[in-house]
Short mmCIF file of C-alpha atoms and ligand atoms in Angstrom, two decimals:
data_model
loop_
_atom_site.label_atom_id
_atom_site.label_comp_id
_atom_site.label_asym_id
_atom_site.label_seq_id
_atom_site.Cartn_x
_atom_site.Cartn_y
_atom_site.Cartn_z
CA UNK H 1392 -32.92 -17.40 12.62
CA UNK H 1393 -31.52 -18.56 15.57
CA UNK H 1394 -28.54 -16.70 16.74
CA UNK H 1395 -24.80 -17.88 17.37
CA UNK H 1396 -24.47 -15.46 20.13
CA UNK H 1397 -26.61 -13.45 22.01
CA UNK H 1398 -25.34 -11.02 24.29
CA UNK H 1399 -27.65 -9.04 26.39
CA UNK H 1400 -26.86 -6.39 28.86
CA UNK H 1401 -23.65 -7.22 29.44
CA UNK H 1402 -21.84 -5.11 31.90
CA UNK H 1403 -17.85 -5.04 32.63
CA UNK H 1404 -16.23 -3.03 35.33
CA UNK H 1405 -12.54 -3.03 36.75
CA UNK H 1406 -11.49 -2.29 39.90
CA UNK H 1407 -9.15 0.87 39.88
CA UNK H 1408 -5.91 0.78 42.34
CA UNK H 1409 -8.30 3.23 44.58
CA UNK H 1410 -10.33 -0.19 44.94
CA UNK H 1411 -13.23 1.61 43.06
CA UNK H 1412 -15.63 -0.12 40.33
CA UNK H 1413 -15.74 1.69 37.15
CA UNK H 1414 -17.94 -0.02 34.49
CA UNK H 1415 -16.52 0.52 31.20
CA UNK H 1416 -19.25 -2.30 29.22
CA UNK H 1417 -22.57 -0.47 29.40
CA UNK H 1418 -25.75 -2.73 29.17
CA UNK H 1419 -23.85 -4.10 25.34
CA UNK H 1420 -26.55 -6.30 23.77
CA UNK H 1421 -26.15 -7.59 20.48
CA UNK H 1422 -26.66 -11.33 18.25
CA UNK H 1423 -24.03 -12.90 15.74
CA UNK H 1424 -25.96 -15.71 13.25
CA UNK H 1425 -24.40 -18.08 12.03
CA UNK H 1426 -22.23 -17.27 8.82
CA UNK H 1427 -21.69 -13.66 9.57
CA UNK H 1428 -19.56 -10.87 9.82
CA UNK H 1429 -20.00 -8.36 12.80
CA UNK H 1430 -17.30 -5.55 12.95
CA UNK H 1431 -17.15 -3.38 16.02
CA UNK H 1432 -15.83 -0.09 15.43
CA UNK H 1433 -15.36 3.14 17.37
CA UNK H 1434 -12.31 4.76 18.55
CA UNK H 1435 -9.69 4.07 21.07
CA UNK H 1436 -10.78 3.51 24.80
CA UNK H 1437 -14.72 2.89 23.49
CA UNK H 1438 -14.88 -0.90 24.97
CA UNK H 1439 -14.02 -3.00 22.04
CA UNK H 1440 -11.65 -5.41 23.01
CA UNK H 1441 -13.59 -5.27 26.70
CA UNK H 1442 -16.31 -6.77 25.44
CA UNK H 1443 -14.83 -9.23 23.17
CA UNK H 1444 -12.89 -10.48 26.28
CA UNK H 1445 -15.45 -10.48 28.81
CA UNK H 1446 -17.48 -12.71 25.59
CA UNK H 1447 -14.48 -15.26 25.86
CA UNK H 1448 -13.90 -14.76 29.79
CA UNK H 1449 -10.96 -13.73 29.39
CA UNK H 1450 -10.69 -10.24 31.43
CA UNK H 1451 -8.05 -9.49 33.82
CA UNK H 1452 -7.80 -10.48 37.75
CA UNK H 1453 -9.33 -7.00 38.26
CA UNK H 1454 -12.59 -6.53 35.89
CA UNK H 1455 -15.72 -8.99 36.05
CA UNK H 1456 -19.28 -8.77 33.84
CA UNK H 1457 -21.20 -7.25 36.65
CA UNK H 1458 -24.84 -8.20 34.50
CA UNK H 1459 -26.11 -9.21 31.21
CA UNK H 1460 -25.81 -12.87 29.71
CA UNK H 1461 -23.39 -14.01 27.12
CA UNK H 1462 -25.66 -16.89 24.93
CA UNK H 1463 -23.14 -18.65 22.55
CA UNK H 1464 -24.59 -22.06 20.61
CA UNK H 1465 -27.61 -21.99 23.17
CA UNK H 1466 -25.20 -22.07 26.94
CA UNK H 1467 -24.70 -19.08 28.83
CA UNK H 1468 -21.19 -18.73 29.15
CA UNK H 1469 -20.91 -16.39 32.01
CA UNK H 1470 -22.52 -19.55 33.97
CA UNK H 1471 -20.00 -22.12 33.43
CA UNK H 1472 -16.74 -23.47 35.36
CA UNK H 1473 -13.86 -22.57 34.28
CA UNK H 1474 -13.04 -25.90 32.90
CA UNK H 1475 -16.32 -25.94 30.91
CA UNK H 1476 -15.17 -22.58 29.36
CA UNK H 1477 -11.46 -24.12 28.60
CA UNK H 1478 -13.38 -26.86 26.47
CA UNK H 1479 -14.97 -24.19 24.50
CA UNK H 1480 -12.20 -21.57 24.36
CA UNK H 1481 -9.86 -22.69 21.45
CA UNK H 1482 -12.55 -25.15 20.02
CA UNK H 1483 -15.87 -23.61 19.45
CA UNK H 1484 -14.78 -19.89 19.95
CA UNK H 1485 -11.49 -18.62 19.14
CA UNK H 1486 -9.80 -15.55 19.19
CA UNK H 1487 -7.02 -13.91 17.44
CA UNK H 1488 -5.36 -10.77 18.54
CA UNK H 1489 -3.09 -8.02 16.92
CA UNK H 1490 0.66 -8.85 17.92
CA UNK H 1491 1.18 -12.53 16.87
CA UNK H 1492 4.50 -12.73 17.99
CA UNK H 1493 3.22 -12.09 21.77
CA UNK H 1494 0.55 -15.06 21.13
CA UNK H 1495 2.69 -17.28 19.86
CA UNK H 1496 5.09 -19.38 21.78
CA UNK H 1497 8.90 -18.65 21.35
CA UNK H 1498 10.16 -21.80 22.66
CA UNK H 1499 8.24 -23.78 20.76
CA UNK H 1500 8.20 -24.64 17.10
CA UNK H 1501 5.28 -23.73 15.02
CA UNK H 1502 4.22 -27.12 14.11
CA UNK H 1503 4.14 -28.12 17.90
CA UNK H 1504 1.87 -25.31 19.16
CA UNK H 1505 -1.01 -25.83 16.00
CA UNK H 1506 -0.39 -29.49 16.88
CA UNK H 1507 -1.52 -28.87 20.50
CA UNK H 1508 -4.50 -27.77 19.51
CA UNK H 1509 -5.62 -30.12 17.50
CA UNK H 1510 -4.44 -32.66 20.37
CA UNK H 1511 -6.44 -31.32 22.88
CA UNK H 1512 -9.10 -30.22 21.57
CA UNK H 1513 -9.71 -32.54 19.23
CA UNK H 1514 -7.96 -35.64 20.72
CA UNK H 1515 -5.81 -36.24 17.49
CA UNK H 1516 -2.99 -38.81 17.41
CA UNK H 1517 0.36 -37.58 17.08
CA UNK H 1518 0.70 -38.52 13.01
CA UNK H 1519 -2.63 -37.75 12.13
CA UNK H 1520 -2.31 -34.10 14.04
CA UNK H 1521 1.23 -33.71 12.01
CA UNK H 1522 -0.63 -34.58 8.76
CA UNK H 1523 -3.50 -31.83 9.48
CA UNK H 1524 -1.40 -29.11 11.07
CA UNK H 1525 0.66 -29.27 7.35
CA UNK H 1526 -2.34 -29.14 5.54
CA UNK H 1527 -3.70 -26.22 7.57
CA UNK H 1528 -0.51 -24.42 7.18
CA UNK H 1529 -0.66 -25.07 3.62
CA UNK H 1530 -4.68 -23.64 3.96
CA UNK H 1531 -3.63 -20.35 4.89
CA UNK H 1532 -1.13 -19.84 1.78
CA UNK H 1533 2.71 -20.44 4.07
CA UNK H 1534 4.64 -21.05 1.45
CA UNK H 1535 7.04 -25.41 1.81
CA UNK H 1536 4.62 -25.99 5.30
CA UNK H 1537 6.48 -28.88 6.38
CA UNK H 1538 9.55 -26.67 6.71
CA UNK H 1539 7.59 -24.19 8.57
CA UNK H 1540 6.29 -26.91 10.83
CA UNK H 1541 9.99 -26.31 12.30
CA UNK H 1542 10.63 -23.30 12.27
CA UNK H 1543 10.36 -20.95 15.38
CA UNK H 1544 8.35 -18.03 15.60
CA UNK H 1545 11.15 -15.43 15.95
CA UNK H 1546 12.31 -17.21 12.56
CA UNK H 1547 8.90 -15.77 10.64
CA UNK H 1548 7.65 -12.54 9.32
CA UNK H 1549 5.11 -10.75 10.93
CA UNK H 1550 2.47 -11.32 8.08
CA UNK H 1551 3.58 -14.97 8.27
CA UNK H 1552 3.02 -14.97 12.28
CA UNK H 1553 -0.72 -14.17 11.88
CA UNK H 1554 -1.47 -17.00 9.09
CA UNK H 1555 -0.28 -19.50 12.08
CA UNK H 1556 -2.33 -17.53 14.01
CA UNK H 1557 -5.27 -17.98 12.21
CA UNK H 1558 -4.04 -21.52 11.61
CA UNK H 1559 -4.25 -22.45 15.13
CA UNK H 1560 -7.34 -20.29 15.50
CA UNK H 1561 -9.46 -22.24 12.55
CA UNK H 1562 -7.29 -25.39 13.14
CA UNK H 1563 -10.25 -26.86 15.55
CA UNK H 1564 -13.21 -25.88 12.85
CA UNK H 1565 -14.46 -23.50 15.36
CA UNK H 1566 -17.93 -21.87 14.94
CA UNK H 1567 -17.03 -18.56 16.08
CA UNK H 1568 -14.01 -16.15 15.64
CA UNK H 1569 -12.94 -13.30 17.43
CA UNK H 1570 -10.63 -10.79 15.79
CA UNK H 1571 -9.24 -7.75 17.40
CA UNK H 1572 -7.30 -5.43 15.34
CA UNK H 1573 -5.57 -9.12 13.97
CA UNK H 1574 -3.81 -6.86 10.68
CA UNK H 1575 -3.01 -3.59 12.60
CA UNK H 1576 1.01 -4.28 12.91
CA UNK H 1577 1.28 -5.35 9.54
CA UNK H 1578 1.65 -3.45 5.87
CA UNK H 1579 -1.26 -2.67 3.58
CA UNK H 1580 -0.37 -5.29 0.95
CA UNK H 1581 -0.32 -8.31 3.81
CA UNK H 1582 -3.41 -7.17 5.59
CA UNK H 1583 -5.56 -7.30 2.63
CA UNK H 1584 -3.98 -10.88 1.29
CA UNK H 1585 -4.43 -11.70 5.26
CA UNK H 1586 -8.25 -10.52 5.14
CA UNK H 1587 -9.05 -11.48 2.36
CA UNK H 1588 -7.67 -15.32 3.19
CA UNK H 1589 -9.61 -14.77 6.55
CA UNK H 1590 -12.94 -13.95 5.12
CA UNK H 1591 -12.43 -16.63 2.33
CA UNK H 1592 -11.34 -19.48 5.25
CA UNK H 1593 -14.94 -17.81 7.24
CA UNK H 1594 -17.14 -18.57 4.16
CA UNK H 1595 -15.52 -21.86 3.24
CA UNK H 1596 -16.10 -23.26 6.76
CA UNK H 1597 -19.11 -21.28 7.30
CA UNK H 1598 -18.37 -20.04 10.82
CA UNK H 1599 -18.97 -16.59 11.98
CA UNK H 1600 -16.47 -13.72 12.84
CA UNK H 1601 -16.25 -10.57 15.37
CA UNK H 1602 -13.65 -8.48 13.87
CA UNK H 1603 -12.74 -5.42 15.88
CA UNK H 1604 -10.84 -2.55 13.79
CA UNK H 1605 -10.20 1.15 13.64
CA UNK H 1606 -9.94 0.90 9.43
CA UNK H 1607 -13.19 1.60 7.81
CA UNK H 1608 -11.70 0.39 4.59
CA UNK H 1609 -10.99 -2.55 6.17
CA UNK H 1610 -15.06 -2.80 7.80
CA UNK H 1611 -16.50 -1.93 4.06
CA UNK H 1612 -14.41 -4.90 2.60
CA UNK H 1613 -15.46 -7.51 5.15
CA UNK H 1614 -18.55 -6.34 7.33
CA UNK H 1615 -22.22 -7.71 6.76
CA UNK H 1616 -23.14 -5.77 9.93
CA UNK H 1617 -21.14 -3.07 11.88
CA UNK H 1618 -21.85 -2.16 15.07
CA UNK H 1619 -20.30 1.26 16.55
CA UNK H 1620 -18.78 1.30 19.66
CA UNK H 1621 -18.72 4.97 22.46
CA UNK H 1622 -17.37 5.65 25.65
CA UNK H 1623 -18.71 1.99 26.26
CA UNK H 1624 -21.99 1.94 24.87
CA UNK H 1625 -23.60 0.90 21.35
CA UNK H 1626 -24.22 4.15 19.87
CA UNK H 1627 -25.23 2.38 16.66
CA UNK H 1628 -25.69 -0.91 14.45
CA UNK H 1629 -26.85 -1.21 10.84
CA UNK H 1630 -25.90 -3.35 7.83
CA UNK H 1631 -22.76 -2.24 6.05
CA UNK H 1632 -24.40 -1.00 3.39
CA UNK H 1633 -26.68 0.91 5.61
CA UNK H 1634 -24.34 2.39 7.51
CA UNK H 1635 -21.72 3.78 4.90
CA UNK H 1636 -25.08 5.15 3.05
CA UNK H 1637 -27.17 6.51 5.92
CA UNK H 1638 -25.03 6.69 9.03
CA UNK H 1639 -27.14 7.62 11.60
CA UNK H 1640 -25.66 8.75 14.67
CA UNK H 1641 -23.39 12.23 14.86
CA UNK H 1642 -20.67 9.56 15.94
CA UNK H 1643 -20.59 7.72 12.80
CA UNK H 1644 -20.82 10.34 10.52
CA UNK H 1645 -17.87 12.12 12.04
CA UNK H 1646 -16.09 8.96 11.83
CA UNK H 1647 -16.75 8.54 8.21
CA UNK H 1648 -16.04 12.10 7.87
CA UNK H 1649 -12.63 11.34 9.30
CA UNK H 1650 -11.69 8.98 6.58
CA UNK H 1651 -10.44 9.32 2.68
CA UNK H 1652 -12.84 7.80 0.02
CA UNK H 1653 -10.88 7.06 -3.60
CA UNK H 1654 -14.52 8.63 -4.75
CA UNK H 1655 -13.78 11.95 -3.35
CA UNK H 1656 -13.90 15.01 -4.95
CA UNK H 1657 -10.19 16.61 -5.29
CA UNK H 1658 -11.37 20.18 -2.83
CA UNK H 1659 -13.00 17.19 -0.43
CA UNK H 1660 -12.16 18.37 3.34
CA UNK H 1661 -11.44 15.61 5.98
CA UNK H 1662 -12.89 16.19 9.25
CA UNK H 1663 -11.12 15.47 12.58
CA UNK H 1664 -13.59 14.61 15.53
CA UNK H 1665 -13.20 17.31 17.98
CA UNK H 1666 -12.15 16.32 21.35
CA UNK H 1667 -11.24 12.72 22.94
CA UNK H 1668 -13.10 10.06 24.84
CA UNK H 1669 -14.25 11.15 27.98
CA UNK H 1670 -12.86 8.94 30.37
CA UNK H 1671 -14.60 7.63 33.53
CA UNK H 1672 -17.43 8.10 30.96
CA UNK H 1673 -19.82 6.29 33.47
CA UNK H 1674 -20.77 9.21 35.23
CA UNK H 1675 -21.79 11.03 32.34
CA UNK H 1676 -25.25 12.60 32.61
CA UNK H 1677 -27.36 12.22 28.99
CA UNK H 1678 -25.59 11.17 25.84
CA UNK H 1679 -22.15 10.66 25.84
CA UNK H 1680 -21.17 11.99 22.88
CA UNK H 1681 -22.75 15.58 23.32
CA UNK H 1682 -19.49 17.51 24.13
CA UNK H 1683 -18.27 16.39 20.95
CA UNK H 1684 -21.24 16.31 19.17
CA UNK H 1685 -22.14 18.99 16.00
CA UNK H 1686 -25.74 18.39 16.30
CA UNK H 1687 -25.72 18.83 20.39
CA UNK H 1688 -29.28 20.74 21.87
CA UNK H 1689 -30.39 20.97 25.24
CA UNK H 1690 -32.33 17.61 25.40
CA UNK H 1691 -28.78 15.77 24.75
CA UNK H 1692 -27.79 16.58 28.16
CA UNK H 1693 -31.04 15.62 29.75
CA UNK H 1694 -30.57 12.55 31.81
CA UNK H 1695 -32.85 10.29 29.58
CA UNK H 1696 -31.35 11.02 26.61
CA UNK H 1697 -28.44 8.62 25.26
CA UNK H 1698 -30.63 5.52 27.48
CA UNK H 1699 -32.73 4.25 24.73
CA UNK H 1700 -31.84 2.96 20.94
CA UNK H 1701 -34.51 4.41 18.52
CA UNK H 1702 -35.32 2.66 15.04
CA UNK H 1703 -33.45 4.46 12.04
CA UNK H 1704 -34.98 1.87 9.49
CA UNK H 1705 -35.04 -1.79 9.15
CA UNK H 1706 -32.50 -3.56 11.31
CA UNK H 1707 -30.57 -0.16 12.11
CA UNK H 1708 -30.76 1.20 15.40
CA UNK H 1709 -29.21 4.26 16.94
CA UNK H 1710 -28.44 5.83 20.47
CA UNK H 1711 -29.46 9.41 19.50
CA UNK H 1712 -32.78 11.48 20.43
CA UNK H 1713 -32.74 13.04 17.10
CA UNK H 1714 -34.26 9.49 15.91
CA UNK H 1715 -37.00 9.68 18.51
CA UNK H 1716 -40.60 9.71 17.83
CA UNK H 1717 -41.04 13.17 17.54
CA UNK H 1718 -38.12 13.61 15.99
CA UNK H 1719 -39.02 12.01 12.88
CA UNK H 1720 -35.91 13.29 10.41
CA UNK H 1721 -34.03 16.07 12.57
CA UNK H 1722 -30.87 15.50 10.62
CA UNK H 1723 -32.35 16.67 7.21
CA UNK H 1724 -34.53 19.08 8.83
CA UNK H 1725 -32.11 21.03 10.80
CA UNK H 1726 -34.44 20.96 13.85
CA UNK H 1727 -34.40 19.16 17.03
CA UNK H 1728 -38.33 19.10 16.89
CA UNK H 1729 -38.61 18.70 20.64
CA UNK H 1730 -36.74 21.94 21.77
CA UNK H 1731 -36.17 23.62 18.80
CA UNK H 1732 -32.76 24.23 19.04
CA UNK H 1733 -31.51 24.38 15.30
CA UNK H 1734 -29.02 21.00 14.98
CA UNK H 1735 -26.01 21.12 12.30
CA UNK H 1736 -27.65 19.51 9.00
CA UNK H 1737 -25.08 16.91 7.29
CA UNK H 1738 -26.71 15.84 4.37
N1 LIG F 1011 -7.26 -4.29 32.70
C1 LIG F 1011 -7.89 -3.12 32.79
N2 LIG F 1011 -7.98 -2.47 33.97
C2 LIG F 1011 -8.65 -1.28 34.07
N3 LIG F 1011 -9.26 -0.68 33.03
C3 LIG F 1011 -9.20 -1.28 31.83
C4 LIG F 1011 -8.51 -2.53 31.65
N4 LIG F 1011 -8.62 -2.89 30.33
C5 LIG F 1011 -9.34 -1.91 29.74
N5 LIG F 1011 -9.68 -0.95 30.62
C6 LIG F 1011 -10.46 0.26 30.34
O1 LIG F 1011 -11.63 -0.09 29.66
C7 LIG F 1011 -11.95 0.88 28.68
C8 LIG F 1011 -12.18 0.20 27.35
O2 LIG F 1011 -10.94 -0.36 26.93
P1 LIG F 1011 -10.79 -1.27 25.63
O3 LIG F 1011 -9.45 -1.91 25.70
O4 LIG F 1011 -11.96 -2.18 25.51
O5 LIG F 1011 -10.84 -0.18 24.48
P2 LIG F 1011 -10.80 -0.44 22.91
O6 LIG F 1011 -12.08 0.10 22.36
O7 LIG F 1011 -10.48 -1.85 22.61
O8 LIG F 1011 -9.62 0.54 22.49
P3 LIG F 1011 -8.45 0.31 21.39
O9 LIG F 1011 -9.08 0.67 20.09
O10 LIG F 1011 -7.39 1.28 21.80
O11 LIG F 1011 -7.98 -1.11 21.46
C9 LIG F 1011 -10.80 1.88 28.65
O12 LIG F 1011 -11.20 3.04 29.34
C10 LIG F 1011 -9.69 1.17 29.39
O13 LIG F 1011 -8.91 2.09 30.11
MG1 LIG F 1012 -8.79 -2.79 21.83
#
């Protein structure tokens, strides 16, 4: 299948006030087809939203892709002008962020700004781009739309806010969206009537979605493929079903060991992750996770280990020696086969 996007080896640094480089991306490579759901997980600081910008070139005066290639519908975005990006930014690819009263204009009514887009982007005359922006309002379930066509956005709830969000964002039929953390400021009850009207709008349209999010609830409900996010790096990807099964990497499974299940037993313990995110993570020697990690021996701090993604079964990768070749099942055998170091067993 060809893919929607391809990204390969992309690399993002920012320059620090000390005018020094630090790259926070690290060699990222990973494909979106058409009609699916990728969620990027991994906890705060890991390089999420980083990449997701530098996908839409949209990174601050001060960070740049430093390598890699960004292949969306067959063009390599990190190639084109500016105004080449503009015509695909807002069209093709859209994004939606967490705060929708900071994206949204205040001194503008809500009908005006999803009328813009559909102006310039799609070229619509001023009637016909009234007529759709009602009936897109009306698509993402805002209760008397041509009322809220004037209406302001200080004037609107936050849950209300992100459906003209995602309004504007699907108002161009775009192939691609981009969410990051679009439900975190709002309750339980709206972000699941929000997601599930997302996912529903995603199908219907058939376009394909990035959604970025710290809730593995909210990954479980929407995912077809997740792909974990650490200290910059991919540390693993796998289908959803894969990788709430058989995590993996030490990562994931603390994760998932950080989080309630409705399935749990009543005496089940919740494990926090030890530690934080290293920062300036860069200049980490070996895997980046090993001062954290349960299952840390020797070879973790080697300098080769944490370089290469090893095969944990069809279409699920992971950045972990334990899954190397002559480490066929170290997890379930308690032994790091190529020092012998006994590893923590979490099966
Ligand atoms: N404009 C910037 N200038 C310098 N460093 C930045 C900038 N934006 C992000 N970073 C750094 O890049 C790294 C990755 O940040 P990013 O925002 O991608 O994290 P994230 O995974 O999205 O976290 P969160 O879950 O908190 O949103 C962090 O170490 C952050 O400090
Ligand atoms: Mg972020």
């Amino acid at each position: 299948m060809e893919h929607l996007l391809d990204v390969q080896n992309l690399c993002v640094a920012f320059r620090g006030d000390d005018h020094r480089e630090r790259t926070v991306v690290d060699h990222v490579s990973f494909q979106v087809n058409p009609g699916e759901i990728l969620c990027i997980v991994g906890e705060s600081g890991c390089g999420k939203s980083v990449t997701s910008l530098a996908i839409m070139n949209l990174l601050s005066r001060n960070g740049h892709i430093t390598e890699g290639t960004v292949l969306f519908d067959g063009q390599d975005l990190t190639k084109l002008s500016a105004k080449e990006l503009d015509k695909i930014r807002g069209s093709k690819m859209t994004m939606i962020f967490q705060d929708a009263l900071t994206s949204l204009n205040p001194v503008f009514t809500v009908g005006k700004q999803v009328m813009e887009s559909l102006r310039i982007h799609l070229g619509m005359a001023k009637d016909e781009s009234v007529k759709r922006a009602v009936e897109l309002l009306e698509k993402v379930g805002l209760p008397d739309p041509e009322t809220m066509m004037r209406k302001y956005p200080h004037q609107l709830s936050g849950g209300q806010r992100q459906r003209v969000m995602i309004a504007i964002a699907l108002s161009c039929n775009p192939k691609l969206l981009i969410a990051d953390e679009p439900t975190t400021a709002l309750d339980v009850t709206i972000q699941s009537q929000i997601m599930a009207l997302t996912k529903n709008l995603i199908h219907e349209l058939n376009m394909s979605m990035i959604l970025i999010t710290h809730d593995l609830g909210l990954v479980a409900e929407m995912a077809d493929r997740v792909m974990v996010m650490y200290a910059g790096q991919i540390v693993e990807t796998a289908d959803v079903y894969t990788l709430f099964r058989s995590p993996a990497h030490p990562y994931t499974r603390a994760l998932l060991g950080a989080v309630p299940s409705i399935y749990d037993e009543p005496d089940r313990q919740l494990v926090s992750i030890r530690g934080t995110v290293p920062e300036n993570y860069e200049f980490l020697t070996g895997c980046r996770f090993a001062d954290r990690c349960d299952s840390v021996c020797d070879n973790c701090r080697e300098a080769a280990a944490g370089k290469t993604m090893y095969s944990a079964g069809e279409n699920h990768s992971v950045r972990c020696i334990l899954f190397s070749a002559d480490n066929t099942r170290p997890n379930t055998s308690g032994h790091c086969t190529s020092c012998k170091e006994e590893v923590t067993s979490h099966d």
